[in-house]
PDB file of C-alpha atoms in Angstrom:
ATOM      1  CA  MET A 904     -42.009 -28.799   7.615  1.00  0.00           C
ATOM      2  CA  SER A 905     -44.235 -29.575  10.544  1.00  0.00           C
ATOM      3  CA  ASP A 906     -44.825 -33.295  11.193  1.00  0.00           C
ATOM      4  CA  ASN A 907     -48.500 -32.518  11.679  1.00  0.00           C
ATOM      5  CA  LEU A 908     -48.870 -31.967   7.938  1.00  0.00           C
ATOM      6  CA  ASP A 909     -46.215 -34.322   6.530  1.00  0.00           C
ATOM      7  CA  PRO A 910     -48.207 -37.014   4.666  1.00  0.00           C
ATOM      8  CA  LEU A 911     -46.005 -39.972   5.648  1.00  0.00           C
ATOM      9  CA  SER A 912     -45.998 -38.999   9.327  1.00  0.00           C
ATOM     10  CA  VAL A 913     -49.769 -38.568   9.117  1.00  0.00           C
ATOM     11  CA  ALA A 914     -50.105 -41.990   7.428  1.00  0.00           C
ATOM     12  CA  ALA A 915     -48.225 -43.778  10.222  1.00  0.00           C
ATOM     13  CA  ARG A 916     -50.200 -41.935  12.891  1.00  0.00           C
ATOM     14  CA  TRP A 917     -53.544 -42.764  11.272  1.00  0.00           C
ATOM     15  CA  VAL A 918     -52.699 -46.471  10.870  1.00  0.00           C
ATOM     16  CA  GLU A 919     -51.616 -46.631  14.511  1.00  0.00           C
ATOM     17  CA  GLU A 920     -54.963 -45.085  15.450  1.00  0.00           C
ATOM     18  CA  GLY A 921     -56.640 -48.013  13.707  1.00  0.00           C
ATOM     19  CA  ARG A 922     -57.804 -46.080  10.664  1.00  0.00           C
ATOM     20  CA  ALA A 923     -57.778 -47.672   7.176  1.00  0.00           C
ATOM     21  CA  VAL A 924     -55.367 -45.664   5.056  1.00  0.00           C
ATOM     22  CA  ALA A 925     -54.312 -45.375   1.409  1.00  0.00           C
ATOM     23  CA  LEU A 926     -51.251 -43.589   0.079  1.00  0.00           C
ATOM     24  CA  ALA A 927     -51.081 -41.896  -3.331  1.00  0.00           C
ATOM     25  CA  THR A 928     -47.663 -41.189  -4.879  1.00  0.00           C
ATOM     26  CA  VAL A 929     -46.668 -39.325  -8.051  1.00  0.00           C
ATOM     27  CA  LEU A 930     -44.583 -41.904  -9.998  1.00  0.00           C
ATOM     28  CA  GLU A 931     -43.933 -40.052 -13.243  1.00  0.00           C
ATOM     29  CA  THR A 932     -44.621 -36.670 -14.817  1.00  0.00           C
ATOM     30  CA  TRP A 933     -44.375 -35.513 -18.433  1.00  0.00           C
ATOM     31  CA  GLY A 934     -44.319 -31.878 -19.433  1.00  0.00           C
ATOM     32  CA  SER A 935     -45.338 -29.332 -16.854  1.00  0.00           C
ATOM     33  CA  ALA A 936     -46.769 -30.886 -13.702  1.00  0.00           C
ATOM     34  CA  PRO A 937     -47.776 -29.162 -10.485  1.00  0.00           C
ATOM     35  CA  ARG A 938     -46.154 -31.549  -7.997  1.00  0.00           C
ATOM     36  CA  PRO A 939     -42.805 -33.316  -8.406  1.00  0.00           C
ATOM     37  CA  VAL A 940     -42.288 -37.071  -8.693  1.00  0.00           C
ATOM     38  CA  GLY A 941     -42.409 -38.670  -5.251  1.00  0.00           C
ATOM     39  CA  SER A 942     -45.085 -36.339  -3.835  1.00  0.00           C
ATOM     40  CA  HIS A 943     -47.615 -37.987  -1.516  1.00  0.00           C
ATOM     41  CA  LEU A 944     -51.247 -37.676  -0.532  1.00  0.00           C
ATOM     42  CA  VAL A 945     -52.623 -39.789   2.304  1.00  0.00           C
ATOM     43  CA  VAL A 946     -56.337 -40.524   2.714  1.00  0.00           C
ATOM     44  CA  ASP A 947     -58.454 -42.479   5.182  1.00  0.00           C
ATOM     45  CA  ALA A 948     -61.720 -44.406   4.710  1.00  0.00           C
ATOM     46  CA  ASP A 949     -63.788 -41.316   5.581  1.00  0.00           C
ATOM     47  CA  GLY A 950     -62.105 -39.242   2.889  1.00  0.00           C
ATOM     48  CA  ASN A 951     -59.936 -37.187   5.256  1.00  0.00           C
ATOM     49  CA  PHE A 952     -56.739 -36.392   3.407  1.00  0.00           C
ATOM     50  CA  GLN A 953     -53.388 -34.626   3.774  1.00  0.00           C
ATOM     51  CA  GLY A 954     -50.771 -33.709   1.153  1.00  0.00           C
ATOM     52  CA  SER A 955     -51.198 -33.337  -2.614  1.00  0.00           C
ATOM     53  CA  VAL A 956     -50.338 -35.028  -5.918  1.00  0.00           C
ATOM     54  CA  SER A 957     -51.419 -32.147  -8.173  1.00  0.00           C
ATOM     55  CA  GLY A 958     -52.585 -28.594  -7.751  1.00  0.00           C
ATOM     56  CA  GLY A 959     -56.051 -29.868  -6.905  1.00  0.00           C
ATOM     57  CA  CYS A 960     -56.803 -30.912 -10.511  1.00  0.00           C
ATOM     58  CA  VAL A 961     -57.032 -34.696 -10.012  1.00  0.00           C
ATOM     59  CA  GLU A 962     -57.333 -35.094  -6.235  1.00  0.00           C
ATOM     60  CA  GLY A 963     -61.048 -35.900  -6.565  1.00  0.00           C
ATOM     61  CA  ASP A 964     -60.385 -38.947  -8.745  1.00  0.00           C
ATOM     62  CA  VAL A 965     -57.480 -40.012  -6.542  1.00  0.00           C
ATOM     63  CA  LEU A 966     -59.714 -39.915  -3.450  1.00  0.00           C
ATOM     64  CA  ALA A 967     -62.294 -42.082  -5.236  1.00  0.00           C
ATOM     65  CA  ALA A 968     -59.629 -44.605  -6.256  1.00  0.00           C
ATOM     66  CA  ALA A 969     -58.273 -44.592  -2.703  1.00  0.00           C
ATOM     67  CA  GLU A 970     -61.693 -45.486  -1.345  1.00  0.00           C
ATOM     68  CA  ASP A 971     -61.704 -48.588  -3.610  1.00  0.00           C
ATOM     69  CA  ILE A 972     -58.171 -49.556  -2.610  1.00  0.00           C
ATOM     70  CA  ILE A 973     -58.970 -49.219   1.091  1.00  0.00           C
ATOM     71  CA  GLY A 974     -61.778 -51.741   0.486  1.00  0.00           C
ATOM     72  CA  THR A 975     -59.937 -54.181  -1.760  1.00  0.00           C
ATOM     73  CA  GLY A 976     -56.275 -53.777  -0.743  1.00  0.00           C
ATOM     74  CA  GLY A 977     -53.462 -53.877  -3.291  1.00  0.00           C
ATOM     75  CA  ALA A 978     -52.502 -50.989  -5.517  1.00  0.00           C
ATOM     76  CA  LYS A 979     -53.711 -49.188  -8.635  1.00  0.00           C
ATOM     77  CA  LEU A 980     -52.033 -46.998 -11.249  1.00  0.00           C
ATOM     78  CA  LEU A 981     -53.832 -43.861 -12.458  1.00  0.00           C
ATOM     79  CA  ASP A 982     -52.861 -41.763 -15.486  1.00  0.00           C
ATOM     80  CA  PHE A 983     -54.035 -38.200 -15.945  1.00  0.00           C
ATOM     81  CA  GLY A 984     -53.407 -35.734 -18.726  1.00  0.00           C
ATOM     82  CA  VAL A 985     -55.076 -33.567 -21.336  1.00  0.00           C
ATOM     83  CA  ALA A 986     -54.790 -36.398 -23.878  1.00  0.00           C
ATOM     84  CA  ASP A 987     -56.661 -38.707 -21.526  1.00  0.00           C
ATOM     85  CA  GLU A 988     -60.254 -39.472 -22.450  1.00  0.00           C
ATOM     86  CA  THR A 989     -61.320 -38.583 -18.929  1.00  0.00           C
ATOM     87  CA  ALA A 990     -59.759 -35.146 -19.320  1.00  0.00           C
ATOM     88  CA  TRP A 991     -63.117 -33.430 -19.232  1.00  0.00           C
ATOM     89  CA  ARG A 992     -63.482 -34.349 -15.588  1.00  0.00           C
ATOM     90  CA  ALA A 993     -59.946 -34.830 -14.377  1.00  0.00           C
ATOM     91  CA  GLY A 994     -57.402 -33.196 -16.622  1.00  0.00           C
ATOM     92  CA  LEU A 995     -54.396 -31.063 -15.920  1.00  0.00           C
ATOM     93  CA  SER A 996     -54.994 -27.510 -17.025  1.00  0.00           C
ATOM     94  CA  CYS A 997     -51.243 -27.018 -17.315  1.00  0.00           C
ATOM     95  CA  GLY A 998     -51.080 -29.504 -20.210  1.00  0.00           C
ATOM     96  CA  GLY A 999     -48.828 -32.056 -18.528  1.00  0.00           C
ATOM     97  CA  ARG A1000     -49.385 -35.735 -17.783  1.00  0.00           C
ATOM     98  CA  ILE A1001     -48.903 -37.549 -14.508  1.00  0.00           C
ATOM     99  CA  ARG A1002     -48.949 -41.171 -13.331  1.00  0.00           C
ATOM    100  CA  ILE A1003     -50.054 -41.816  -9.786  1.00  0.00           C
ATOM    101  CA  ARG A1004     -49.995 -45.004  -7.709  1.00  0.00           C
ATOM    102  CA  VAL A1005     -52.580 -45.505  -5.004  1.00  0.00           C
ATOM    103  CA  GLU A1006     -51.859 -48.261  -2.472  1.00  0.00           C
ATOM    104  CA  ARG A1007     -53.120 -49.486   0.851  1.00  0.00           C
ATOM    105  CA  VAL A1008     -50.925 -48.818   3.892  1.00  0.00           C
ATOM    106  CA  GLY A1009     -50.434 -51.405   6.633  1.00  0.00           C
TER     107      GLY A1009
ATOM    108  CA  MET B1262     -46.619 -50.164   1.937  1.00  0.00           C
ATOM    109  CA  GLU B1263     -46.286 -52.153   5.138  1.00  0.00           C
ATOM    110  CA  LEU B1264     -46.585 -50.221   8.404  1.00  0.00           C
ATOM    111  CA  ALA B1265     -43.162 -51.493   9.559  1.00  0.00           C
ATOM    112  CA  ILE B1266     -41.506 -50.029   6.450  1.00  0.00           C
ATOM    113  CA  LEU B1267     -43.416 -46.757   6.796  1.00  0.00           C
ATOM    114  CA  GLU B1268     -42.396 -46.433  10.443  1.00  0.00           C
ATOM    115  CA  ARG B1269     -38.728 -47.105   9.668  1.00  0.00           C
ATOM    116  CA  LEU B1270     -38.899 -44.583   6.817  1.00  0.00           C
ATOM    117  CA  ASP B1271     -40.353 -41.949   9.146  1.00  0.00           C
ATOM    118  CA  ALA B1272     -37.686 -42.724  11.779  1.00  0.00           C
ATOM    119  CA  LEU B1273     -34.823 -42.371   9.263  1.00  0.00           C
ATOM    120  CA  ARG B1274     -36.275 -39.106   7.956  1.00  0.00           C
ATOM    121  CA  ALA B1275     -36.531 -37.805  11.518  1.00  0.00           C
ATOM    122  CA  GLN B1276     -32.788 -38.558  11.924  1.00  0.00           C
ATOM    123  CA  ARG B1277     -32.040 -36.532   8.770  1.00  0.00           C
ATOM    124  CA  GLN B1278     -30.755 -39.711   7.070  1.00  0.00           C
ATOM    125  CA  PRO B1279     -31.132 -39.744   3.254  1.00  0.00           C
ATOM    126  CA  VAL B1280     -33.099 -42.863   2.275  1.00  0.00           C
ATOM    127  CA  ALA B1281     -34.725 -44.390  -0.792  1.00  0.00           C
ATOM    128  CA  HIS B1282     -37.968 -46.379  -0.850  1.00  0.00           C
ATOM    129  CA  ILE B1283     -37.767 -48.859  -3.709  1.00  0.00           C
ATOM    130  CA  SER B1284     -40.947 -50.531  -4.895  1.00  0.00           C
ATOM    131  CA  ALA B1285     -42.277 -52.505  -7.848  1.00  0.00           C
ATOM    132  CA  ILE B1286     -44.191 -50.064 -10.088  1.00  0.00           C
ATOM    133  CA  GLU B1287     -47.487 -51.853  -9.551  1.00  0.00           C
ATOM    134  CA  GLY B1288     -46.948 -51.871  -5.776  1.00  0.00           C
ATOM    135  CA  GLY B1289     -46.248 -54.901  -3.646  1.00  0.00           C
ATOM    136  CA  GLU B1290     -42.631 -55.795  -2.885  1.00  0.00           C
ATOM    137  CA  ASP B1291     -40.761 -52.834  -1.455  1.00  0.00           C
ATOM    138  CA  ARG B1292     -37.809 -51.966   0.775  1.00  0.00           C
ATOM    139  CA  LEU B1293     -35.625 -49.131   2.042  1.00  0.00           C
ATOM    140  CA  LEU B1294     -32.040 -48.396   1.080  1.00  0.00           C
ATOM    141  CA  CYS B1295     -29.626 -45.763   2.420  1.00  0.00           C
ATOM    142  CA  PRO B1296     -26.716 -44.337   0.381  1.00  0.00           C
ATOM    143  CA  GLY B1297     -23.782 -46.762   0.295  1.00  0.00           C
ATOM    144  CA  GLU B1298     -25.870 -49.868   0.891  1.00  0.00           C
ATOM    145  CA  PRO B1299     -25.631 -52.459  -1.901  1.00  0.00           C
ATOM    146  CA  ALA B1300     -28.286 -52.376  -4.638  1.00  0.00           C
ATOM    147  CA  GLU B1301     -29.003 -54.680  -7.583  1.00  0.00           C
ATOM    148  CA  PRO B1302     -26.943 -53.813 -10.697  1.00  0.00           C
ATOM    149  CA  GLU B1303     -30.070 -52.858 -12.664  1.00  0.00           C
ATOM    150  CA  LEU B1304     -30.979 -50.279  -9.999  1.00  0.00           C
ATOM    151  CA  ALA B1305     -27.530 -48.973  -9.079  1.00  0.00           C
ATOM    152  CA  SER B1306     -27.128 -46.099 -11.551  1.00  0.00           C
ATOM    153  CA  ALA B1307     -30.689 -44.765 -11.226  1.00  0.00           C
ATOM    154  CA  LEU B1308     -30.357 -44.987  -7.450  1.00  0.00           C
ATOM    155  CA  ALA B1309     -27.039 -43.124  -7.388  1.00  0.00           C
ATOM    156  CA  GLU B1310     -28.495 -40.423  -9.658  1.00  0.00           C
ATOM    157  CA  ALA B1311     -31.584 -40.122  -7.461  1.00  0.00           C
ATOM    158  CA  PHE B1312     -29.454 -39.615  -4.329  1.00  0.00           C
ATOM    159  CA  ARG B1313     -27.165 -37.159  -6.141  1.00  0.00           C
ATOM    160  CA  THR B1314     -29.962 -34.952  -7.451  1.00  0.00           C
ATOM    161  CA  GLY B1315     -32.558 -35.570  -4.754  1.00  0.00           C
ATOM    162  CA  LYS B1316     -35.055 -36.415  -7.504  1.00  0.00           C
ATOM    163  CA  SER B1317     -37.229 -39.515  -7.331  1.00  0.00           C
ATOM    164  CA  ARG B1318     -37.546 -41.583 -10.515  1.00  0.00           C
ATOM    165  CA  VAL B1319     -38.537 -44.810 -12.250  1.00  0.00           C
ATOM    166  CA  SER B1320     -35.621 -47.240 -12.747  1.00  0.00           C
ATOM    167  CA  GLU B1321     -34.123 -47.610 -16.248  1.00  0.00           C
ATOM    168  CA  ASP B1322     -35.872 -50.940 -16.854  1.00  0.00           C
ATOM    169  CA  GLY B1323     -39.190 -49.327 -15.902  1.00  0.00           C
ATOM    170  CA  ALA B1324     -39.901 -52.005 -13.302  1.00  0.00           C
ATOM    171  CA  HIS B1325     -39.199 -50.112 -10.069  1.00  0.00           C
ATOM    172  CA  PHE B1326     -40.018 -46.756  -8.545  1.00  0.00           C
ATOM    173  CA  ILE B1327     -37.243 -45.116  -6.525  1.00  0.00           C
ATOM    174  CA  ASN B1328     -38.576 -42.497  -4.130  1.00  0.00           C
ATOM    175  CA  VAL B1329     -35.736 -40.613  -2.455  1.00  0.00           C
ATOM    176  CA  TYR B1330     -36.254 -38.721   0.764  1.00  0.00           C
ATOM    177  CA  MET B1331     -33.575 -36.134   1.390  1.00  0.00           C
ATOM    178  CA  PRO B1332     -33.383 -34.338   4.751  1.00  0.00           C
ATOM    179  CA  PRO B1333     -35.403 -31.116   4.802  1.00  0.00           C
ATOM    180  CA  VAL B1334     -33.263 -28.041   4.429  1.00  0.00           C
ATOM    181  CA  ARG B1335     -32.416 -26.305   7.656  1.00  0.00           C
ATOM    182  CA  ILE B1336     -30.962 -22.871   8.286  1.00  0.00           C
ATOM    183  CA  VAL B1337     -28.696 -22.297  11.284  1.00  0.00           C
ATOM    184  CA  VAL B1338     -28.192 -18.636  12.142  1.00  0.00           C
ATOM    185  CA  ILE B1339     -25.402 -17.490  14.457  1.00  0.00           C
ATOM    186  CA  GLY B1340     -26.489 -14.254  16.094  1.00  0.00           C
ATOM    187  CA  ALA B1341     -29.848 -13.294  17.584  1.00  0.00           C
ATOM    188  CA  VAL B1342     -29.752  -9.907  15.862  1.00  0.00           C
ATOM    189  CA  HIS B1343     -32.274  -7.720  14.050  1.00  0.00           C
ATOM    190  CA  ILE B1344     -31.669  -9.446  10.670  1.00  0.00           C
ATOM    191  CA  SER B1345     -32.265 -12.839  12.355  1.00  0.00           C
ATOM    192  CA  GLN B1346     -35.681 -11.709  13.583  1.00  0.00           C
ATOM    193  CA  ALA B1347     -36.730 -10.927   9.998  1.00  0.00           C
ATOM    194  CA  LEU B1348     -35.027 -14.044   8.595  1.00  0.00           C
ATOM    195  CA  ALA B1349     -36.893 -16.271  11.068  1.00  0.00           C
ATOM    196  CA  GLY B1350     -40.248 -14.994   9.814  1.00  0.00           C
ATOM    197  CA  LEU B1351     -39.288 -15.318   6.147  1.00  0.00           C
ATOM    198  CA  ALA B1352     -37.869 -18.834   6.591  1.00  0.00           C
ATOM    199  CA  LYS B1353     -41.126 -19.956   8.157  1.00  0.00           C
ATOM    200  CA  ILE B1354     -43.095 -18.676   5.146  1.00  0.00           C
ATOM    201  CA  ALA B1355     -40.661 -20.372   2.748  1.00  0.00           C
ATOM    202  CA  GLY B1356     -40.944 -23.681   4.660  1.00  0.00           C
ATOM    203  CA  PHE B1357     -37.399 -23.987   6.032  1.00  0.00           C
ATOM    204  CA  ASP B1358     -36.535 -25.101   9.552  1.00  0.00           C
ATOM    205  CA  LEU B1359     -34.510 -22.393  11.272  1.00  0.00           C
ATOM    206  CA  THR B1360     -32.441 -22.369  14.455  1.00  0.00           C
ATOM    207  CA  ILE B1361     -30.792 -19.304  15.990  1.00  0.00           C
ATOM    208  CA  ILE B1362     -27.730 -19.640  18.230  1.00  0.00           C
ATOM    209  CA  ASP B1363     -26.278 -16.782  20.275  1.00  0.00           C
ATOM    210  CA  PRO B1364     -24.455 -17.051  23.625  1.00  0.00           C
ATOM    211  CA  ARG B1365     -25.333 -13.435  24.483  1.00  0.00           C
ATOM    212  CA  THR B1366     -28.397 -13.837  26.649  1.00  0.00           C
ATOM    213  CA  ALA B1367     -29.321 -10.157  26.212  1.00  0.00           C
ATOM    214  CA  PHE B1368     -29.868 -10.875  22.503  1.00  0.00           C
ATOM    215  CA  ALA B1369     -31.244 -14.421  22.629  1.00  0.00           C
ATOM    216  CA  THR B1370     -34.500 -13.722  24.448  1.00  0.00           C
ATOM    217  CA  PRO B1371     -37.931 -15.248  23.826  1.00  0.00           C
ATOM    218  CA  GLU B1372     -39.382 -11.712  23.971  1.00  0.00           C
ATOM    219  CA  ARG B1373     -37.457 -10.829  20.817  1.00  0.00           C
ATOM    220  CA  PHE B1374     -38.023 -14.131  18.988  1.00  0.00           C
ATOM    221  CA  GLY B1375     -41.328 -15.625  20.103  1.00  0.00           C
ATOM    222  CA  ASP B1376     -41.628 -19.297  19.150  1.00  0.00           C
ATOM    223  CA  VAL B1377     -38.438 -19.378  17.052  1.00  0.00           C
ATOM    224  CA  ASN B1378     -36.041 -22.221  17.916  1.00  0.00           C
ATOM    225  CA  LEU B1379     -33.493 -20.227  19.920  1.00  0.00           C
ATOM    226  CA  ILE B1380     -30.394 -21.551  21.707  1.00  0.00           C
ATOM    227  CA  ALA B1381     -28.559 -19.228  24.126  1.00  0.00           C
ATOM    228  CA  GLU B1382     -25.253 -21.110  24.100  1.00  0.00           C
ATOM    229  CA  TRP B1383     -21.838 -20.896  22.446  1.00  0.00           C
ATOM    230  CA  PRO B1384     -22.069 -22.242  18.897  1.00  0.00           C
ATOM    231  CA  ASP B1385     -19.523 -25.048  19.398  1.00  0.00           C
ATOM    232  CA  ASP B1386     -21.619 -26.402  22.291  1.00  0.00           C
ATOM    233  CA  ALA B1387     -24.964 -25.917  20.560  1.00  0.00           C
ATOM    234  CA  LEU B1388     -23.743 -27.531  17.323  1.00  0.00           C
ATOM    235  CA  LYS B1389     -22.663 -30.687  19.145  1.00  0.00           C
ATOM    236  CA  LEU B1390     -26.343 -31.411  19.662  1.00  0.00           C
ATOM    237  CA  HIS B1391     -27.724 -29.749  16.508  1.00  0.00           C
ATOM    238  CA  ARG B1392     -25.162 -31.086  14.063  1.00  0.00           C
ATOM    239  CA  LEU B1393     -24.451 -29.321  10.792  1.00  0.00           C
ATOM    240  CA  ASP B1394     -24.738 -31.418   7.629  1.00  0.00           C
ATOM    241  CA  ALA B1395     -24.757 -31.064   3.851  1.00  0.00           C
ATOM    242  CA  TYR B1396     -28.466 -30.119   3.937  1.00  0.00           C
ATOM    243  CA  THR B1397     -27.909 -27.215   6.299  1.00  0.00           C
ATOM    244  CA  ALA B1398     -27.235 -23.556   5.448  1.00  0.00           C
ATOM    245  CA  LEU B1399     -25.123 -21.628   7.968  1.00  0.00           C
ATOM    246  CA  VAL B1400     -25.399 -17.858   8.280  1.00  0.00           C
ATOM    247  CA  VAL B1401     -23.165 -15.961  10.716  1.00  0.00           C
ATOM    248  CA  LEU B1402     -24.408 -12.500  11.653  1.00  0.00           C
ATOM    249  CA  THR B1403     -22.733 -11.344  14.888  1.00  0.00           C
ATOM    250  CA  HIS B1404     -19.620  -9.597  13.414  1.00  0.00           C
ATOM    251  CA  ASP B1405     -17.833 -10.993  16.487  1.00  0.00           C
ATOM    252  CA  PRO B1406     -14.947 -13.366  15.637  1.00  0.00           C
ATOM    253  CA  LYS B1407     -15.255 -15.055  19.045  1.00  0.00           C
ATOM    254  CA  ILE B1408     -18.778 -16.134  18.153  1.00  0.00           C
ATOM    255  CA  ASP B1409     -18.689 -16.425  14.333  1.00  0.00           C
ATOM    256  CA  ASP B1410     -15.338 -18.039  13.510  1.00  0.00           C
ATOM    257  CA  THR B1411     -15.783 -21.476  15.109  1.00  0.00           C
ATOM    258  CA  PRO B1412     -19.136 -22.278  13.442  1.00  0.00           C
ATOM    259  CA  LEU B1413     -17.718 -21.011  10.116  1.00  0.00           C
ATOM    260  CA  LYS B1414     -14.868 -23.506  10.391  1.00  0.00           C
ATOM    261  CA  MET B1415     -17.281 -26.271  11.403  1.00  0.00           C
ATOM    262  CA  ALA B1416     -19.525 -25.512   8.402  1.00  0.00           C
ATOM    263  CA  LEU B1417     -16.569 -25.547   5.986  1.00  0.00           C
ATOM    264  CA  GLU B1418     -15.408 -28.907   7.376  1.00  0.00           C
ATOM    265  CA  THR B1419     -18.930 -30.354   7.186  1.00  0.00           C
ATOM    266  CA  GLY B1420     -19.659 -29.077   3.678  1.00  0.00           C
ATOM    267  CA  CYS B1421     -22.843 -27.123   4.385  1.00  0.00           C
ATOM    268  CA  PHE B1422     -24.498 -26.336   1.033  1.00  0.00           C
ATOM    269  CA  TYR B1423     -24.510 -22.634   1.846  1.00  0.00           C
ATOM    270  CA  ILE B1424     -22.279 -20.599   4.137  1.00  0.00           C
ATOM    271  CA  GLY B1425     -22.854 -16.862   4.437  1.00  0.00           C
ATOM    272  CA  ALA B1426     -21.111 -14.302   6.626  1.00  0.00           C
ATOM    273  CA  LEU B1427     -22.260 -10.774   7.383  1.00  0.00           C
ATOM    274  CA  GLY B1428     -19.723  -7.995   7.126  1.00  0.00           C
ATOM    275  CA  SER B1429     -18.235  -5.496   4.706  1.00  0.00           C
ATOM    276  CA  ARG B1430     -15.533  -6.512   2.252  1.00  0.00           C
ATOM    277  CA  LYS B1431     -12.966  -5.117   4.722  1.00  0.00           C
ATOM    278  CA  THR B1432     -14.421  -7.127   7.628  1.00  0.00           C
ATOM    279  CA  HIS B1433     -14.452 -10.245   5.483  1.00  0.00           C
ATOM    280  CA  ALA B1434     -10.844  -9.713   4.348  1.00  0.00           C
ATOM    281  CA  LYS B1435      -9.792  -9.661   8.014  1.00  0.00           C
ATOM    282  CA  ARG B1436     -11.899 -12.768   8.635  1.00  0.00           C
ATOM    283  CA  VAL B1437     -10.199 -14.580   5.754  1.00  0.00           C
ATOM    284  CA  GLU B1438      -6.752 -13.618   7.094  1.00  0.00           C
ATOM    285  CA  ARG B1439      -7.676 -14.871  10.556  1.00  0.00           C
ATOM    286  CA  LEU B1440      -9.051 -18.192   9.352  1.00  0.00           C
ATOM    287  CA  MET B1441      -6.072 -18.778   7.040  1.00  0.00           C
ATOM    288  CA  ARG B1442      -3.778 -18.341  10.032  1.00  0.00           C
ATOM    289  CA  ASP B1443      -5.881 -21.068  11.662  1.00  0.00           C
ATOM    290  CA  GLY B1444      -5.084 -23.361   8.736  1.00  0.00           C
ATOM    291  CA  VAL B1445      -8.275 -23.046   6.662  1.00  0.00           C
ATOM    292  CA  SER B1446      -7.489 -23.184   2.927  1.00  0.00           C
ATOM    293  CA  GLY B1447      -8.113 -20.226   0.616  1.00  0.00           C
ATOM    294  CA  GLU B1448     -10.143 -22.544  -1.611  1.00  0.00           C
ATOM    295  CA  ALA B1449     -12.506 -23.376   1.249  1.00  0.00           C
ATOM    296  CA  LEU B1450     -12.770 -19.740   2.324  1.00  0.00           C
ATOM    297  CA  ALA B1451     -13.724 -18.721  -1.222  1.00  0.00           C
ATOM    298  CA  THR B1452     -16.959 -20.710  -0.845  1.00  0.00           C
ATOM    299  CA  ILE B1453     -18.164 -18.355   1.915  1.00  0.00           C
ATOM    300  CA  SER B1454     -20.736 -15.918   0.626  1.00  0.00           C
ATOM    301  CA  ALA B1455     -19.590 -12.492   1.835  1.00  0.00           C
ATOM    302  CA  PRO B1456     -20.899  -9.864   1.845  1.00  0.00           C
ATOM    303  CA  VAL B1457     -23.848 -12.106   2.652  1.00  0.00           C
ATOM    304  CA  GLY B1458     -26.966 -12.282   0.455  1.00  0.00           C
ATOM    305  CA  LEU B1459     -27.852 -11.601  -3.172  1.00  0.00           C
ATOM    306  CA  ASP B1460     -26.909  -8.113  -4.299  1.00  0.00           C
ATOM    307  CA  ILE B1461     -30.356  -6.507  -4.423  1.00  0.00           C
ATOM    308  CA  GLY B1462     -29.228  -3.298  -2.727  1.00  0.00           C
ATOM    309  CA  GLY B1463     -31.008  -4.185   0.509  1.00  0.00           C
ATOM    310  CA  VAL B1464     -30.733  -1.556   3.245  1.00  0.00           C
ATOM    311  CA  THR B1465     -33.016  -2.482   6.160  1.00  0.00           C
ATOM    312  CA  PRO B1466     -32.583  -5.653   8.245  1.00  0.00           C
ATOM    313  CA  GLN B1467     -35.736  -7.020   6.595  1.00  0.00           C
ATOM    314  CA  GLU B1468     -34.416  -6.375   3.084  1.00  0.00           C
ATOM    315  CA  ILE B1469     -31.073  -7.962   3.943  1.00  0.00           C
ATOM    316  CA  ALA B1470     -32.936 -10.982   5.317  1.00  0.00           C
ATOM    317  CA  VAL B1471     -34.769 -11.292   1.975  1.00  0.00           C
ATOM    318  CA  SER B1472     -31.447 -11.199   0.109  1.00  0.00           C
ATOM    319  CA  ILE B1473     -29.981 -13.906   2.398  1.00  0.00           C
ATOM    320  CA  LEU B1474     -32.974 -16.216   1.999  1.00  0.00           C
ATOM    321  CA  ALA B1475     -32.975 -15.674  -1.781  1.00  0.00           C
ATOM    322  CA  GLU B1476     -29.287 -16.589  -1.938  1.00  0.00           C
ATOM    323  CA  ILE B1477     -29.896 -19.740   0.131  1.00  0.00           C
ATOM    324  CA  ILE B1478     -32.700 -20.782  -2.240  1.00  0.00           C
ATOM    325  CA  ALA B1479     -30.484 -20.097  -5.272  1.00  0.00           C
ATOM    326  CA  SER B1480     -27.694 -22.275  -3.784  1.00  0.00           C
ATOM    327  CA  LEU B1481     -30.209 -25.028  -3.188  1.00  0.00           C
ATOM    328  CA  ARG B1482     -32.089 -24.990  -6.488  1.00  0.00           C
ATOM    329  CA  LYS B1483     -29.816 -23.651  -9.209  1.00  0.00           C
ATOM    330  CA  LYS B1484     -27.480 -26.043 -10.989  1.00  0.00           C
ATOM    331  CA  PRO B1485     -23.796 -25.290 -10.341  1.00  0.00           C
ATOM    332  CA  GLN B1486     -22.471 -22.947 -13.064  1.00  0.00           C
TER     333      GLN B1486
END
């Protein structure tokens, strides 16, 4: 895979450029899930992002959480699934559940 | 994640070194560990399993996340032939790195291969720099023992996860005889996929390339029978 699109290579490059960066990682999946455990998405303070943690189902919420983390530092765990009460806005159509960690880089 | 850890992780991945990033679930304390380096007893079995399967996971006590980064799969093709031209295009679509090696400069030309990673050298020289490893598939396509046999032996010694060799059953029988005379065991030779590719009845170079790539993916993804 080209380094231009690899999320971890992008993360290091962005931090070195002085951009504030958060990294989202799939920690656990239950049932059918679009991206395997360990998958990354990297996002900067302007909402530019690379990579994926789902098939586009929950990326919107992850980007919002990343914006908070970039401001506050630290890390946050996010759970998504059809059983989740937020499912109407960020659920997985495939019926699985996923846990995602969003953390500040650098 | 600290920048220093991220940079070391990226450097190890660039060297095709398997590595695990171990972190507390909630974030915070984290570090890198390569296979064989000592781990805490409560992490050891989950870590070994993660390296064996290439699958990231939460530790048994639920306190740590183990993210394993295995080297990306690479395909090394010996022979800048018609099948290789098709295989290069397919591998790019499938997301595999691919390198073609052929000492015959009439075959290994940029005109025929465009931006494909092409090395016009003898395989034993080229593979000193572009080392084979367990995450590499080797496909030999020249039919010429002078070119094909040495990389085949190197791949068997290295333990490439897939080794395929073009040629009819008769050609392969002669190849097996030759390599056995060179001291390669019958057991090792039996791991060579020949005739190369899944049996889908492919006829054209493009169809044979599809069958080779499909067989490489099957070797990579399917559990051993």
